[in-house]
N, CA and C of each residue as an Amber inpcrd file, in Angstrom:
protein
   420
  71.0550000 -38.7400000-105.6580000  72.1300000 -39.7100000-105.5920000
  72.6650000 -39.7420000-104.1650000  72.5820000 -40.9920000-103.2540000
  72.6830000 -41.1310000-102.1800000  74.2740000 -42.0120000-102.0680000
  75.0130000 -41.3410000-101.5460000  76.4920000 -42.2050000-100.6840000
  76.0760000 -43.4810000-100.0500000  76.2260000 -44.3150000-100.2850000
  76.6290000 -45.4110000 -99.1960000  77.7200000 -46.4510000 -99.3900000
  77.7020000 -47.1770000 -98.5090000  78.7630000 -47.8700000 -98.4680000
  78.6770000 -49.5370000 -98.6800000  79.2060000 -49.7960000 -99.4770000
  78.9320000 -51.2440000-100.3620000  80.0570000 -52.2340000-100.0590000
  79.5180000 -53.5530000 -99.8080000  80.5460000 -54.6170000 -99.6090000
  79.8290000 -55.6050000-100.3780000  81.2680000 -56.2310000-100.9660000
  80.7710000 -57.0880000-102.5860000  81.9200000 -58.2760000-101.3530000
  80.9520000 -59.1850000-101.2920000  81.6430000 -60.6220000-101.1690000
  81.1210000 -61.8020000-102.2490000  82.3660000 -62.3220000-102.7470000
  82.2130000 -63.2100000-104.0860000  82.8030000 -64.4630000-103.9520000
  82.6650000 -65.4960000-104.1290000  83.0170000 -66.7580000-104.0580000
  82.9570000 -67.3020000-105.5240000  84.2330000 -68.1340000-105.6660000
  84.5430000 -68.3730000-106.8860000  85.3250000 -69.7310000-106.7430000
  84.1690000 -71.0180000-107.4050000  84.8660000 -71.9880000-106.7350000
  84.8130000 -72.7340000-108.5820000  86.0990000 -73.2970000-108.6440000
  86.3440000 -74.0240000-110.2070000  86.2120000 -75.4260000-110.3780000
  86.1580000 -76.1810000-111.2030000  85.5800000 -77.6740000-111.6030000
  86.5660000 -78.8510000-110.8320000  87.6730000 -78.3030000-110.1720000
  88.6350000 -79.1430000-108.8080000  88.0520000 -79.0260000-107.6880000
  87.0270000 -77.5500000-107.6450000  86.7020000 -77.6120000-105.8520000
  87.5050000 -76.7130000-105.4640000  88.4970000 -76.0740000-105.7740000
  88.8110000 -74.8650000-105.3280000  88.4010000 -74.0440000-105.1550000
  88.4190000 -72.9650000-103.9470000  87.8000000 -72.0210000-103.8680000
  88.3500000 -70.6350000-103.7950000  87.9620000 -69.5710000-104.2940000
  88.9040000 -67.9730000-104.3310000  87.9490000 -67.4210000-103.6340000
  88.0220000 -66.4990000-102.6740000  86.8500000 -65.3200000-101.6760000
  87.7830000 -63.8500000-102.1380000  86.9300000 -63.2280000-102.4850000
  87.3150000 -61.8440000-102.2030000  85.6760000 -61.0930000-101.5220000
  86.5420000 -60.0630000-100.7870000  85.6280000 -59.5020000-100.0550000
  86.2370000 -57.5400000-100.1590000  85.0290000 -57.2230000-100.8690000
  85.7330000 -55.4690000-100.9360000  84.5620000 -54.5340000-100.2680000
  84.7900000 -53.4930000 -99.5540000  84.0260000 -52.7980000 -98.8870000
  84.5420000 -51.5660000 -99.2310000  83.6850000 -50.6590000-100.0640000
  84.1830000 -49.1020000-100.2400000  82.9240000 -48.4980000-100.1170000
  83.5700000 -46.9470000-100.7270000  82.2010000 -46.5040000-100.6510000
  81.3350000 -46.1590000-102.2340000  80.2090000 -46.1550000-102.4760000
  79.4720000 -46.1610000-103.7040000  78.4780000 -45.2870000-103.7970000
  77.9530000 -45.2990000-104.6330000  76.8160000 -44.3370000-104.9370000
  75.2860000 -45.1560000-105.4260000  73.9360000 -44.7770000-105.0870000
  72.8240000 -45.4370000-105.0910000  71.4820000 -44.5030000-105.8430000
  71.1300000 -44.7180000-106.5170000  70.6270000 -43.6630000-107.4470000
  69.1370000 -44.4050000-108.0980000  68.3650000 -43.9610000-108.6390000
  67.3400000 -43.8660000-109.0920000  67.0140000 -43.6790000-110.3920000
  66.9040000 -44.2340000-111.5130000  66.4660000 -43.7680000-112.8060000
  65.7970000 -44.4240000-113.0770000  64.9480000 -44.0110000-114.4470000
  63.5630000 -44.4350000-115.3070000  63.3770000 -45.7870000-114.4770000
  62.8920000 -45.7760000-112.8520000  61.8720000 -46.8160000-112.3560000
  62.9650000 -48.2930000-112.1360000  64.4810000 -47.8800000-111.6760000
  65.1040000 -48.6020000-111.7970000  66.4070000 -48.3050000-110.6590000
  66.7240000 -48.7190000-109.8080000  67.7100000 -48.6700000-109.4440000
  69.4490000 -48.9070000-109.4410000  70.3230000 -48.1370000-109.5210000
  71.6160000 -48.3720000-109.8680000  72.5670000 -48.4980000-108.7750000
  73.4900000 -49.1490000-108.5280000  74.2910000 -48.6820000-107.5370000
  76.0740000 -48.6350000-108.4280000  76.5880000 -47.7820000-107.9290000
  77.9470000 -47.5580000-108.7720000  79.3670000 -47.6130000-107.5280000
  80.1400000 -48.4060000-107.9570000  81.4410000 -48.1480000-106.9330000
  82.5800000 -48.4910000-108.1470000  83.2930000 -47.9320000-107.0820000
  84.7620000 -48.1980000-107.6470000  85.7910000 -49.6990000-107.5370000
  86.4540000 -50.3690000-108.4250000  86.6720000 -51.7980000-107.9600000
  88.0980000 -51.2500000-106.9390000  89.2590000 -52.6140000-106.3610000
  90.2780000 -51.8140000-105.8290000  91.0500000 -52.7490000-106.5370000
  92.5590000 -52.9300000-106.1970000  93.5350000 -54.0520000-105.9970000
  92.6250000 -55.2740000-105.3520000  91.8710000 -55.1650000-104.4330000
  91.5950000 -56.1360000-103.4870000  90.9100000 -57.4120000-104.3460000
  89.9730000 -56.4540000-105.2520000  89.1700000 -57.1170000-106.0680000
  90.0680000 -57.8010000-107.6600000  91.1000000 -56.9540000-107.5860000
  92.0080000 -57.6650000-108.9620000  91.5190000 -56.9920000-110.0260000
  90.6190000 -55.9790000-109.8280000  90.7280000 -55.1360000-111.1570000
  90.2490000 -53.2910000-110.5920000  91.7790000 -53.3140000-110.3560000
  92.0190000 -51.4400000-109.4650000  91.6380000 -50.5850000-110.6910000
  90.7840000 -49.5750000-110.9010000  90.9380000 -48.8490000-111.7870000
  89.6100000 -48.8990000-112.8610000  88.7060000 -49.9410000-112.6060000
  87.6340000 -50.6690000-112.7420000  86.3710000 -50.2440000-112.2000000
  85.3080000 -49.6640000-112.7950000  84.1160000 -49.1030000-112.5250000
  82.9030000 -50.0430000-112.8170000  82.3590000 -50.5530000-111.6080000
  81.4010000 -51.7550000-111.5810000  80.1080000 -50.9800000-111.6620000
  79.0550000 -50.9660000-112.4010000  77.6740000 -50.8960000-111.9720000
  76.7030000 -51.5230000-112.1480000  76.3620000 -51.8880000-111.3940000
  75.0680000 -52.7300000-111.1680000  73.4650000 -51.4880000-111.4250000
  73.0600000 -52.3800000-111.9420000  70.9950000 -52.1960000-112.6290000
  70.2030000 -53.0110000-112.0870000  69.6220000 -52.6830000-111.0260000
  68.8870000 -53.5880000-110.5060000  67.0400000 -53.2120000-111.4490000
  66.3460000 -53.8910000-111.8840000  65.1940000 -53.9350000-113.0360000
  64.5570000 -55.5050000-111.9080000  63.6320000 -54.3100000-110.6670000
  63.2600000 -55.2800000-109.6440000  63.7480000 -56.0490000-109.1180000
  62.7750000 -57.0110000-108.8890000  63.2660000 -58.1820000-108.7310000
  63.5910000 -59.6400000-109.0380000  63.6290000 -59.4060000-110.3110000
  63.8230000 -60.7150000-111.2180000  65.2640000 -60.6500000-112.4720000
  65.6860000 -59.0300000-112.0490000  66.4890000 -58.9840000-112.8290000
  67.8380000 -57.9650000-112.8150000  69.1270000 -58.0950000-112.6970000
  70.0720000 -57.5290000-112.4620000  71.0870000 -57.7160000-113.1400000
  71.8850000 -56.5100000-114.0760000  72.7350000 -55.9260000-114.9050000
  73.7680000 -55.5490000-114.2940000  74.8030000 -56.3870000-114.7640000
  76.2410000 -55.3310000-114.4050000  77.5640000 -55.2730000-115.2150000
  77.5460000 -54.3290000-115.3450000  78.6240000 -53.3260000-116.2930000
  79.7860000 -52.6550000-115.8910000  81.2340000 -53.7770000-116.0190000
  82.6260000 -53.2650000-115.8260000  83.1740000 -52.7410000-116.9520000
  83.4900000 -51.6040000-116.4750000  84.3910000 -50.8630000-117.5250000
  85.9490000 -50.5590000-116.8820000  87.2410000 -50.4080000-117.9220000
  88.5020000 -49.6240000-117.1080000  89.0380000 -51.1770000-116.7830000
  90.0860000 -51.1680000-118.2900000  91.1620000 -52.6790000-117.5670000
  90.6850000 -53.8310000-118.7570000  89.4250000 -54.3850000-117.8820000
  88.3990000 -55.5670000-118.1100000  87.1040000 -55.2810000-118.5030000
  86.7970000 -55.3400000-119.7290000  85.0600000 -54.5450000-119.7920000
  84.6180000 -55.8120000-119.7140000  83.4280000 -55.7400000-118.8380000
  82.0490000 -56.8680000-119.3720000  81.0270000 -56.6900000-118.7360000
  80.4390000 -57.3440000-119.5480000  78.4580000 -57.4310000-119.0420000
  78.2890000 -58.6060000-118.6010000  77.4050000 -58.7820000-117.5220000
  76.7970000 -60.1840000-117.2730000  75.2800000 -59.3610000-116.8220000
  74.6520000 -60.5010000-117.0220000  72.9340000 -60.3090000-116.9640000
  72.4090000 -61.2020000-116.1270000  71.6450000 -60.9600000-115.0170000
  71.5080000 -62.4880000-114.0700000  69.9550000 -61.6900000-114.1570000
  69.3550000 -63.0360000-114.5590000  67.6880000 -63.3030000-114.5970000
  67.8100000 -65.6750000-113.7550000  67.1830000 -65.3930000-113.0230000
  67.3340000 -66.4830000-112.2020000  66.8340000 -68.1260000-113.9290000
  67.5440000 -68.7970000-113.6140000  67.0900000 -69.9560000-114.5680000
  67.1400000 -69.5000000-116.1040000  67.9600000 -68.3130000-116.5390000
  68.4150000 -68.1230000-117.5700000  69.6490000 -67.6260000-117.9790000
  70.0520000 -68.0860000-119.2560000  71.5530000 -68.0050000-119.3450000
  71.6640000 -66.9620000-120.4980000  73.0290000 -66.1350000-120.5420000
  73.0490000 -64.7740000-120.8380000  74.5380000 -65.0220000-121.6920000
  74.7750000 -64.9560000-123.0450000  76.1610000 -64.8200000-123.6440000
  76.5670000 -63.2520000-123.6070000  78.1020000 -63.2270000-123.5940000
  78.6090000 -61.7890000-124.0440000  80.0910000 -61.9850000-124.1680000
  80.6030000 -60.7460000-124.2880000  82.0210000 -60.4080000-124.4870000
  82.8700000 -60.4310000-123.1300000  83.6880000 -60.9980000-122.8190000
  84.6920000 -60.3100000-122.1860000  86.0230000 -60.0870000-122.5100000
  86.2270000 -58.4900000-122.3390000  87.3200000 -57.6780000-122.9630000
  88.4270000 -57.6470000-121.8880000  89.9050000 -58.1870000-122.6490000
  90.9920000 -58.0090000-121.6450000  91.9260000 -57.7030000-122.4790000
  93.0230000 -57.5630000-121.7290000  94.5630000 -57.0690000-122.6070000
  94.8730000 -58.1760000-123.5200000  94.3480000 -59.0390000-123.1100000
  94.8920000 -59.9600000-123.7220000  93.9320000 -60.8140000-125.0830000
  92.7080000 -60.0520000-125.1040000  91.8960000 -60.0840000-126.0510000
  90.5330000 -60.4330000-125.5230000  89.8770000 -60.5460000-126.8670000
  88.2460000 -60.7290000-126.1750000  87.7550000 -62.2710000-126.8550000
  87.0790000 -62.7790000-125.3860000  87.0230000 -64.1250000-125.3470000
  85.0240000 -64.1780000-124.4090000  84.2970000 -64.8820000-125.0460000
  82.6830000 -65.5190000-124.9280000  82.9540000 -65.5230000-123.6410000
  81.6100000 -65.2450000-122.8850000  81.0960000 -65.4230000-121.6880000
  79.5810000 -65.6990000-121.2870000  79.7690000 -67.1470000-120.9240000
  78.2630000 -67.4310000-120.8830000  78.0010000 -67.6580000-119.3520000
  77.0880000 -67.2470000-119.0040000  76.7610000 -66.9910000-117.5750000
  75.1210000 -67.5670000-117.3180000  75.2410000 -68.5200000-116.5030000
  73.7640000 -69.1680000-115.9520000  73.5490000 -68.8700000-114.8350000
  72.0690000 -68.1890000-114.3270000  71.8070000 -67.9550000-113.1340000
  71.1400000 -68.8070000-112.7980000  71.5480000 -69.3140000-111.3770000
  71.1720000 -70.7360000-110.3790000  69.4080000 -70.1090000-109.2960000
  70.6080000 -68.8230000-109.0540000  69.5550000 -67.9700000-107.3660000
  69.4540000 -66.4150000-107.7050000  68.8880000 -65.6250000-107.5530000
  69.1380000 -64.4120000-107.5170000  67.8350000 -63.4800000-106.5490000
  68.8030000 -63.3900000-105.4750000  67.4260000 -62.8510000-104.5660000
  67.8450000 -61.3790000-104.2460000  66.7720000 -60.1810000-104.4910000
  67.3300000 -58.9630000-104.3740000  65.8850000 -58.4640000-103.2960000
  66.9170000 -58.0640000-102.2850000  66.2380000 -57.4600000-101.0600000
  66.2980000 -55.8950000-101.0070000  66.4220000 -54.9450000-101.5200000
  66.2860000 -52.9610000-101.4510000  65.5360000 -52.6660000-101.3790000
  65.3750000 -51.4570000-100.3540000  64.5530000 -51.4050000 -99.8430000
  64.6780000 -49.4290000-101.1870000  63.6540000 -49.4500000-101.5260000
  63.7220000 -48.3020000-102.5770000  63.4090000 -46.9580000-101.6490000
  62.8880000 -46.8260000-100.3410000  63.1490000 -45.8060000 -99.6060000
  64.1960000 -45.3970000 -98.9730000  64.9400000 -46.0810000 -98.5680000
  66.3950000 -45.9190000 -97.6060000  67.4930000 -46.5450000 -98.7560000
  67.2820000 -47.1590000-100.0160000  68.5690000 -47.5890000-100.4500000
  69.2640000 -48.2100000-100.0310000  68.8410000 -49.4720000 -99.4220000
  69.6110000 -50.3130000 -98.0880000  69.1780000 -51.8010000 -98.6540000
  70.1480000 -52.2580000 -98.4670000  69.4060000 -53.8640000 -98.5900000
  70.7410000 -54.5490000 -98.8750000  70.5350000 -55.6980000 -99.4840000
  71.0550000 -56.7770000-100.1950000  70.9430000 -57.9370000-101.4830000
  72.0470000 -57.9740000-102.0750000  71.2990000 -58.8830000-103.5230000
  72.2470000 -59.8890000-103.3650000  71.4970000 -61.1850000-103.5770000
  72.3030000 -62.3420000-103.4590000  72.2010000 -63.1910000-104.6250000
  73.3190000 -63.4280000-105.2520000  73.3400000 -64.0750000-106.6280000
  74.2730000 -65.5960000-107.2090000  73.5980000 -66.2380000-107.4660000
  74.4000000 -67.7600000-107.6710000  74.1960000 -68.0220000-109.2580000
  75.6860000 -68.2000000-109.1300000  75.5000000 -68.4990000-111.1810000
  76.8470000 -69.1200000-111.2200000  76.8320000 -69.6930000-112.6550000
  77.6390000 -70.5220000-113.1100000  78.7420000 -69.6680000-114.3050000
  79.6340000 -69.2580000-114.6320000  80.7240000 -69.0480000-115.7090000
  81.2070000 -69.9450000-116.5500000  81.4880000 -70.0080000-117.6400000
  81.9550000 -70.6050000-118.7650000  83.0100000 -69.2920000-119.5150000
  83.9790000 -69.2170000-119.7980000  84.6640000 -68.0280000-120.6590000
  85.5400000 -69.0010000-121.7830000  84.9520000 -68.7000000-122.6960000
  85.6930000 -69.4000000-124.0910000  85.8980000 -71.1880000-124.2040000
  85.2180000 -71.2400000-122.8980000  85.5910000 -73.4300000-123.0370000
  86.9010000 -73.1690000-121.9380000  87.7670000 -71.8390000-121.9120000
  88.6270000 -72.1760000-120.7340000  88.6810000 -72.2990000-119.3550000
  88.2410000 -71.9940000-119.2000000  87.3380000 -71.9000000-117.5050000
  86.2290000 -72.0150000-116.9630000  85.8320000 -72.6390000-116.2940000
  84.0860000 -72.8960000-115.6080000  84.6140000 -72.7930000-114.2840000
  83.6930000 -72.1650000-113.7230000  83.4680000 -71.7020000-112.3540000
  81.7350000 -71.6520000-111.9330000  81.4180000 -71.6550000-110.4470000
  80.6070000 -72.0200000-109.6930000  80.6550000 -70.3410000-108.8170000
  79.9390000 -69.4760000-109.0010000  80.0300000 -68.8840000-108.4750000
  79.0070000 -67.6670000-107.6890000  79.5790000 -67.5190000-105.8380000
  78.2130000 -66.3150000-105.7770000  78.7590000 -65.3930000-104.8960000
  77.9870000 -64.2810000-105.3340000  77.7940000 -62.6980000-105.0960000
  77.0740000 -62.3360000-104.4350000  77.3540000 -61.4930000-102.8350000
  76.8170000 -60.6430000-102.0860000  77.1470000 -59.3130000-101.9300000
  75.9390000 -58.8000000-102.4670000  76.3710000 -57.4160000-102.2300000
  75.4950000 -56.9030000-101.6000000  75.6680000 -55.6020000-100.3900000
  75.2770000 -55.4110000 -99.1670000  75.3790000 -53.9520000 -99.3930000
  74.3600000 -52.7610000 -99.8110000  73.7920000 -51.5230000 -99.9590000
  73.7470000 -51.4080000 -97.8650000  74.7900000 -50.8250000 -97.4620000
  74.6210000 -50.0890000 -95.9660000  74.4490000 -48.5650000 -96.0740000
C-alpha cells in the first residue's frame, strides 16, 4: 500500500447551465488487490461531505467503481456508454440514482501508481435533479 497524493477535480453543471467546480487535493492511499487497483482518500469540507471515505476500483480499463461511505453512502459504476441504477443514502433519506457514462479514460500506470482517470457522465437522482457531470482524478 503506497501513499500518494490525490486531487479530485469535478465539474457539475445542471439543466440551466450552471456550473459548481470543486477541486480537493489530499493525501490517499493506492493499493493492489485480486488484479485490480484501488485508490482510497479521505473526502474534506471542501468537497461537502467532511467525514466521508471515497474509494475508487479501478477493473482496467473499461471500468471504474466508487464507494462513499460516512454522512452520504453511494455507489456509482462508470463503464463508458452504459448506465448504472443505485441508492443514494442521506439524512434525509434514500432516493434512485441513475448514472450514464458519456467518456471514461483511465491512464495508471500499475508500476509507479501514478496516472490519471478522466470521467464524463450524466446524474439523474429521483427525477429531482439532472446534472452533466466530470471527474478528474490525478494519482501523483
Amino acid at each position: 500500500m503506497e501513499k500518494r497524493m490525490i486531487k479530485v477535480l469535478g465539474t457539475q453543471t445542471d439543466l440551466k447551465g450552471e456550473k459548481n467546480t470543486i477541486e480537493l487535493t489530499t493525501e490517499g492511499k493506492v493499493y493492489e488487490k485480486n488484479n485490480h487497483m484501488y485508490i482510497v482518500y479521505e473526502e474534506t469540507e471542501i468537497s461537502g461531505m467532511e467525514g466521508a471515505t471515497t474509494t475508487l476500483k479501478i477493473e482496467g480499463d473499461h471500468k471504474v467503481s466508487m464507494k462513499r461511505y460516512g454522512g452520504m453512502d453511494s455507489q456509482l459504476v462508470f463503464e463508458e456508454g452504459k448506465h448504472f441504477t443505485s441508492q443514494y443514502k442521506t439524512m434525509f433519506g434514500n432516493f434512485r440514482m441513475d448514472v450514464k457514462t458519456s467518456t471514461l479514460k483511465v491512464n495508471l500506470s500499475r508500476q509507479n501508481q501514478k496516472g490519471k482517470i478522466e470521467i464524463v457522465y450524466d446524474v439523474v437522482i429521483s427525477g429531482l435533479t439532472e446534472t452533466k457531470n466530470t471527474l478528474e482524478i490525478s494519482v501523483m
